[in-house]
CSV table of C-alpha atoms in Angstrom, one decimal:
chain,number,residue,atom,x,y,z
Q,125,MET,CA,77.8,104.0,78.6
Q,126,ALA,CA,75.9,102.3,81.6
Q,127,LYS,CA,76.2,99.1,79.9
Q,128,LEU,CA,79.9,99.7,79.4
Q,129,LEU,CA,80.3,100.6,83.0
Q,130,GLU,CA,78.4,97.5,84.2
Q,131,LEU,CA,80.5,95.3,82.0
Q,132,PHE,CA,83.6,96.9,83.3
Q,133,LEU,CA,82.9,96.6,86.8
Q,134,ASP,CA,81.5,92.9,86.6
Q,135,ASN,CA,83.9,90.3,88.0
Q,136,THR,CA,83.1,87.2,86.7
Q,137,HIS,CA,85.9,86.4,84.5
Q,138,ILE,CA,88.4,87.0,87.5
Q,139,PHE,CA,86.0,84.5,89.6
Q,140,GLU,CA,86.4,81.9,86.6
Q,141,ALA,CA,90.2,82.1,86.4
Q,142,ILE,CA,90.7,81.5,89.9
Q,143,ARG,CA,88.2,78.6,90.2
Q,144,GLY,CA,89.6,77.2,87.4
Q,145,HIS,CA,93.1,77.4,88.7
Q,146,LEU,CA,92.0,76.0,92.0
Q,147,GLY,CA,89.8,73.5,90.8
Q,148,PHE,CA,87.0,75.0,93.0
Q,149,ASN,CA,83.6,74.1,91.8
Q,150,LEU,CA,81.3,77.0,93.4
Q,151,PRO,CA,77.9,77.7,91.9
Q,152,LYS,CA,78.6,80.5,89.4
Q,153,SER,CA,77.9,84.2,90.2
Q,154,PRO,CA,74.4,84.7,89.0
Q,155,GLU,CA,73.8,87.0,86.0
Q,156,PRO,CA,74.4,90.7,85.7
Q,157,THR,CA,71.4,92.5,86.7
Q,158,LYS,CA,70.0,95.3,84.7
Q,159,PRO,CA,72.2,98.5,84.4
Q,160,LEU,CA,71.9,101.3,86.7
Q,161,SER,CA,71.9,104.6,85.3
Q,162,CYS,CA,74.9,106.9,84.8
Q,163,SER,CA,73.7,109.3,87.2
Q,164,SER,CA,73.3,106.6,90.0
Q,165,ALA,CA,75.0,107.4,93.4
Q,166,TYR,CA,76.6,104.1,92.6
Q,167,PHE,CA,78.7,105.5,89.9
Q,168,THR,CA,79.0,109.2,91.2
Q,169,THR,CA,80.3,108.3,94.7
Q,170,SER,CA,84.0,107.3,94.7
Q,171,GLU,CA,84.7,103.9,96.8
Q,172,PRO,CA,86.9,105.6,99.2
Q,173,LYS,CA,83.9,108.6,99.9
Q,174,ALA,CA,81.5,105.6,100.3
Q,175,LYS,CA,83.2,104.1,102.9
Q,176,PHE,CA,83.6,107.1,104.7
Q,177,LEU,CA,80.2,108.3,104.5
Q,178,ASN,CA,78.8,104.4,105.7
Q,179,ARG,CA,81.1,104.6,108.7
Q,180,TYR,CA,80.4,108.1,109.9
Q,181,SER,CA,76.7,108.3,108.6
Q,182,GLN,CA,74.9,108.2,112.2
Q,183,ASP,CA,77.3,111.0,113.1
Q,184,MET,CA,76.6,113.0,110.0
Q,185,ASN,CA,72.7,112.7,110.3
Q,186,GLN,CA,73.2,114.1,114.0
Q,187,CYS,CA,74.9,117.1,113.1
Q,188,HIS,CA,73.1,120.3,112.5
Q,189,ALA,CA,73.0,123.1,110.1
Q,190,VAL,CA,75.5,125.8,111.1
Q,191,LYS,CA,75.3,129.3,109.5
Q,192,ASP,CA,78.2,130.6,107.6
Q,193,THR,CA,80.0,133.1,109.6
Q,194,LYS,CA,83.5,134.6,109.6
Q,195,ASP,CA,84.6,132.1,112.2
Q,196,LEU,CA,82.9,129.3,110.2
Q,197,SER,CA,85.0,130.5,107.2
Q,198,GLN,CA,88.2,130.8,109.1
Q,199,LYS,CA,87.7,127.3,110.5
Q,200,LYS,CA,87.0,126.2,106.9
Q,201,GLU,CA,90.2,127.9,105.7
Q,202,GLU,CA,92.1,126.2,108.8
Q,203,LEU,CA,90.7,122.8,107.7
Q,204,VAL,CA,92.1,123.2,103.9
Q,205,ASN,CA,95.4,124.0,105.3
Q,206,ARG,CA,95.6,120.8,107.5
Q,207,LEU,CA,94.1,118.6,104.5
Q,208,ASP,CA,96.9,119.8,102.2
Q,209,LYS,CA,99.6,118.9,104.8
Q,210,LYS,CA,97.5,115.7,105.3
Q,211,LEU,CA,97.7,115.0,101.4
Q,212,GLU,CA,101.6,115.8,101.5
Q,213,VAL,CA,102.2,113.4,104.0
Q,214,LEU,CA,100.0,110.7,102.3
Q,215,ARG,CA,101.4,111.0,98.6
Q,216,GLY,CA,105.0,110.8,100.3
Q,217,GLU,CA,103.5,107.6,102.2
Q,218,ALA,CA,102.4,106.5,98.6
Q,219,LEU,CA,105.8,107.1,97.6
Q,220,ILE,CA,107.5,105.0,100.0
Q,221,VAL,CA,105.0,102.1,99.6
Q,222,SER,CA,105.6,102.3,95.8
Q,223,ASP,CA,109.7,101.5,96.5
Q,224,GLU,CA,108.8,98.9,99.0
Q,225,CYS,CA,106.6,97.1,96.0
Q,226,LYS,CA,109.5,97.4,94.0
Q,227,VAL,CA,111.9,96.0,96.4
Q,228,ASN,CA,109.7,93.2,97.5
Q,229,ASP,CA,109.3,92.3,93.6
Q,230,GLU,CA,113.1,92.0,93.2
Q,231,LEU,CA,113.0,89.8,95.9
Q,232,GLY,CA,110.4,87.6,94.6
Q,233,VAL,CA,112.4,87.5,91.2
Q,234,ASN,CA,115.4,86.4,92.8
Q,235,VAL,CA,113.5,83.4,94.5
Q,236,GLU,CA,111.8,82.8,91.1
Q,237,ASN,CA,115.0,82.9,89.2
Q,238,TYR,CA,116.5,80.3,91.4
Q,239,ILE,CA,113.5,78.0,91.6
Q,240,ASN,CA,113.5,78.4,87.8
Q,241,ARG,CA,116.9,76.9,87.7
Q,242,VAL,CA,116.7,73.8,90.2
Q,243,ALA,CA,112.9,72.8,90.3
Q,244,SER,CA,110.8,70.7,87.6
Q,245,PRO,CA,108.5,72.5,85.0
Q,246,HIS,CA,105.6,71.3,87.1
Q,247,GLU,CA,106.9,72.7,90.4
Q,248,VAL,CA,107.9,76.3,88.8
Q,249,SER,CA,104.4,76.5,87.1
Q,250,LYS,CA,102.9,75.7,90.5
Q,251,PHE,CA,105.1,78.4,92.3
Q,252,ARG,CA,104.5,81.1,89.8
Q,253,LEU,CA,100.6,80.4,90.0
Q,254,HIS,CA,100.6,80.4,93.5
Q,255,ILE,CA,102.4,84.1,93.4
Q,256,GLU,CA,99.9,85.1,90.8
Q,257,GLU,CA,96.6,84.2,92.8
Q,258,VAL,CA,97.9,85.9,96.0
Q,259,GLY,CA,97.9,89.1,94.2
Q,260,LYS,CA,94.9,88.7,92.4
Q,261,ILE,CA,92.7,87.4,95.3
Q,262,THR,CA,93.7,90.0,97.4
Q,263,SER,CA,93.0,93.1,95.1
Q,264,LEU,CA,89.5,91.2,94.4
Q,265,LEU,CA,88.7,91.3,97.9
Q,266,LEU,CA,89.6,95.0,98.1
Q,267,GLY,CA,87.9,95.6,94.9
Q,268,LEU,CA,84.6,93.9,95.9
Q,269,SER,CA,84.7,95.6,99.6
Q,270,GLY,CA,84.9,98.8,98.0
Q,271,ARG,CA,82.0,98.5,95.5
Q,272,LEU,CA,79.8,97.1,98.3
Q,273,ALA,CA,80.5,100.2,100.2
Q,274,ARG,CA,79.4,102.3,97.4
Q,275,ALA,CA,76.1,100.3,96.8
Q,276,GLU,CA,75.3,100.4,100.3
Q,277,ASN,CA,75.8,104.0,100.6
Q,278,ALA,CA,73.5,104.6,97.5
Q,279,LEU,CA,70.8,102.7,99.0
Q,280,MET,CA,71.3,104.3,102.2
Q,281,ASN,CA,70.6,107.8,100.7
Q,282,MET,CA,67.7,106.3,98.4
Q,283,THR,CA,64.2,106.3,99.1
Q,284,ASP,CA,61.9,103.3,99.3
Q,285,ASP,CA,60.2,104.0,96.0
Q,286,HIS,CA,63.0,105.1,94.0
Q,287,PRO,CA,63.0,103.2,90.5
Q,288,GLU,CA,66.4,101.9,90.7
Q,289,ARG,CA,66.4,100.7,94.4
Q,290,ARG,CA,65.7,97.3,93.5
Q,291,ILE,CA,68.1,97.1,90.9
Q,292,LEU,CA,70.7,98.5,93.5
Q,293,GLU,CA,69.4,96.2,95.9
Q,294,SER,CA,70.2,92.8,93.5
Q,295,LYS,CA,73.6,94.7,92.9
Q,296,ARG,CA,74.3,95.0,96.5
Q,297,ASP,CA,73.2,91.3,97.3
Q,298,LYS,CA,75.5,90.0,94.2
Q,299,LEU,CA,78.1,91.7,95.6
Q,300,GLN,CA,78.0,90.5,99.2
Q,301,ASP,CA,77.6,86.9,97.5
Q,302,GLN,CA,80.7,87.2,95.4
Q,303,LEU,CA,82.8,88.9,98.5
Q,304,GLU,CA,81.7,85.6,100.6
Q,305,GLU,CA,83.0,83.8,97.4
Q,306,ALA,CA,86.2,85.4,97.3
Q,307,LYS,CA,86.7,84.8,101.0
Q,308,LYS,CA,86.4,81.1,100.3
Q,309,LEU,CA,88.8,81.2,97.5
Q,310,LYS,CA,91.1,82.9,99.4
Q,311,GLU,CA,91.1,80.1,102.2
Q,312,CYS,CA,91.5,77.6,99.4
Q,313,ILE,CA,94.8,79.6,98.2
Q,314,ASP,CA,95.8,79.7,101.6
Q,315,LYS,CA,95.8,76.2,101.9
Q,316,ARG,CA,97.5,75.7,98.6
Q,317,SER,CA,100.2,77.7,100.0
Q,318,ILE,CA,101.4,74.8,102.0
Q,319,SER,CA,102.1,72.6,99.1
Q,320,VAL,CA,104.0,75.4,97.6
Q,321,SER,CA,106.3,75.9,100.8
Q,322,ASN,CA,106.8,72.1,100.7
Q,323,ILE,CA,108.3,72.4,97.0
Q,324,LEU,CA,110.5,75.3,98.4
Q,325,TYR,CA,111.7,73.2,101.4
Q,326,LYS,CA,113.3,71.0,99.1
Q,327,TYR,CA,115.3,73.6,97.3
Q,328,LEU,CA,115.7,76.5,99.6
Q,329,ASN,CA,117.8,76.8,102.8
Q,330,SER,CA,116.5,78.4,106.0
Q,331,GLU,CA,117.5,81.8,104.8
Q,332,GLU,CA,116.3,81.5,101.1
Q,333,TYR,CA,113.2,80.2,102.5
Q,334,ALA,CA,112.9,83.3,104.7
Q,335,ASP,CA,113.3,85.5,101.7
Q,336,TYR,CA,110.3,83.8,100.1
Q,337,ASP,CA,108.1,84.0,103.1
Q,338,HIS,CA,108.7,87.8,103.6
Q,339,PHE,CA,108.0,88.5,100.1
Q,340,ILE,CA,104.9,86.7,99.8
Q,341,ASN,CA,103.4,87.7,102.8
Q,342,MET,CA,104.6,91.6,101.9
Q,343,LYS,CA,103.0,91.2,98.4
Q,344,ALA,CA,99.4,91.0,100.0
Q,345,LYS,CA,100.4,93.8,102.7
Q,346,LEU,CA,101.6,96.1,100.3
Q,347,ILE,CA,98.8,95.8,98.1
Q,348,MET,CA,96.6,96.5,100.9
Q,349,ASP,CA,98.9,99.3,102.2
Q,350,SER,CA,98.5,101.0,98.8
Q,351,LYS,CA,95.0,100.8,98.2
Q,352,GLU,CA,94.2,102.1,101.8
Q,353,ILE,CA,96.7,105.2,101.2
Q,354,ASN,CA,95.4,105.9,97.6
Q,355,ASP,CA,91.7,105.7,99.2
Q,356,LYS,CA,92.8,108.5,101.8
Q,357,ILE,CA,94.3,110.4,99.1
Q,358,LYS,CA,91.1,110.5,97.0
Q,359,LEU,CA,88.9,111.2,99.7
Q,360,GLY,CA,91.3,114.0,101.2
Q,361,GLU,CA,91.4,115.4,97.6
Q,362,GLU,CA,87.4,114.9,97.6
Q,363,GLN,CA,86.9,117.0,100.7
Q,364,LEU,CA,89.3,119.5,100.1
Q,365,GLY,CA,87.7,120.1,96.6
Q,366,ALA,CA,84.2,120.5,98.5
Q,367,LEU,CA,85.7,122.9,101.0
Q,368,LYS,CA,87.4,125.3,98.5
Q,369,GLU,CA,84.3,125.4,96.6
Q,370,THR,CA,82.3,126.2,99.8
Q,371,LEU,CA,84.9,129.1,100.7
Q,372,ILE,CA,84.5,130.6,97.0
Q,373,ILE,CA,80.7,130.4,97.5
Q,374,THR,CA,80.8,132.1,100.9
Q,375,ASP,CA,83.6,135.1,99.6
């Protein structure tokens, strides 16, 4: 199972695909490290939770243990209610973003259909490739950031002599390298967007080009917005579940 998880989480094929499209000759990513055990905190801690723990670790370390009292139980119940309401709002926001994605995709399809009719096959291929790369690199950056947060969180809670520490440190270093490489790939994609824009200028009027510009900018933004909201929902659900468990225990 650990081997399957390791293979699933490896991004090498994504890097190679984008490299090939860009003709970007960066050194290849290092070979995968020895798999971590399935019980490792790297696998058992979700990305949103890891980010949350990393951000607030110092504050959490300074917190003092508080005895369970009726007052504390009441505060927990109030927090459960607030979390329930917050999750309801977040799920509503997720639906809104999903609808915005559909509308934006339709706008992109309209632009693409027009370009298909008027541009050369080579120009159409270049346009489509750019759209695909924007989506892939945005998702890749978000994914690597989340996995790096998980690795850093797992290391933060691991003793220096833990048998898996060196494996996890190697994974963290690899993820840091991949994240930096992904940022460079993003820069290349951004630069290539100029040549795509020059193609579109030949065929689109100012209003039509404005539609494309809105579509391509919103594509990346909506991917990030969707990821952020889903992370908040997942974290909220984890916090809510943990709170409800403590309420059951103290009853």
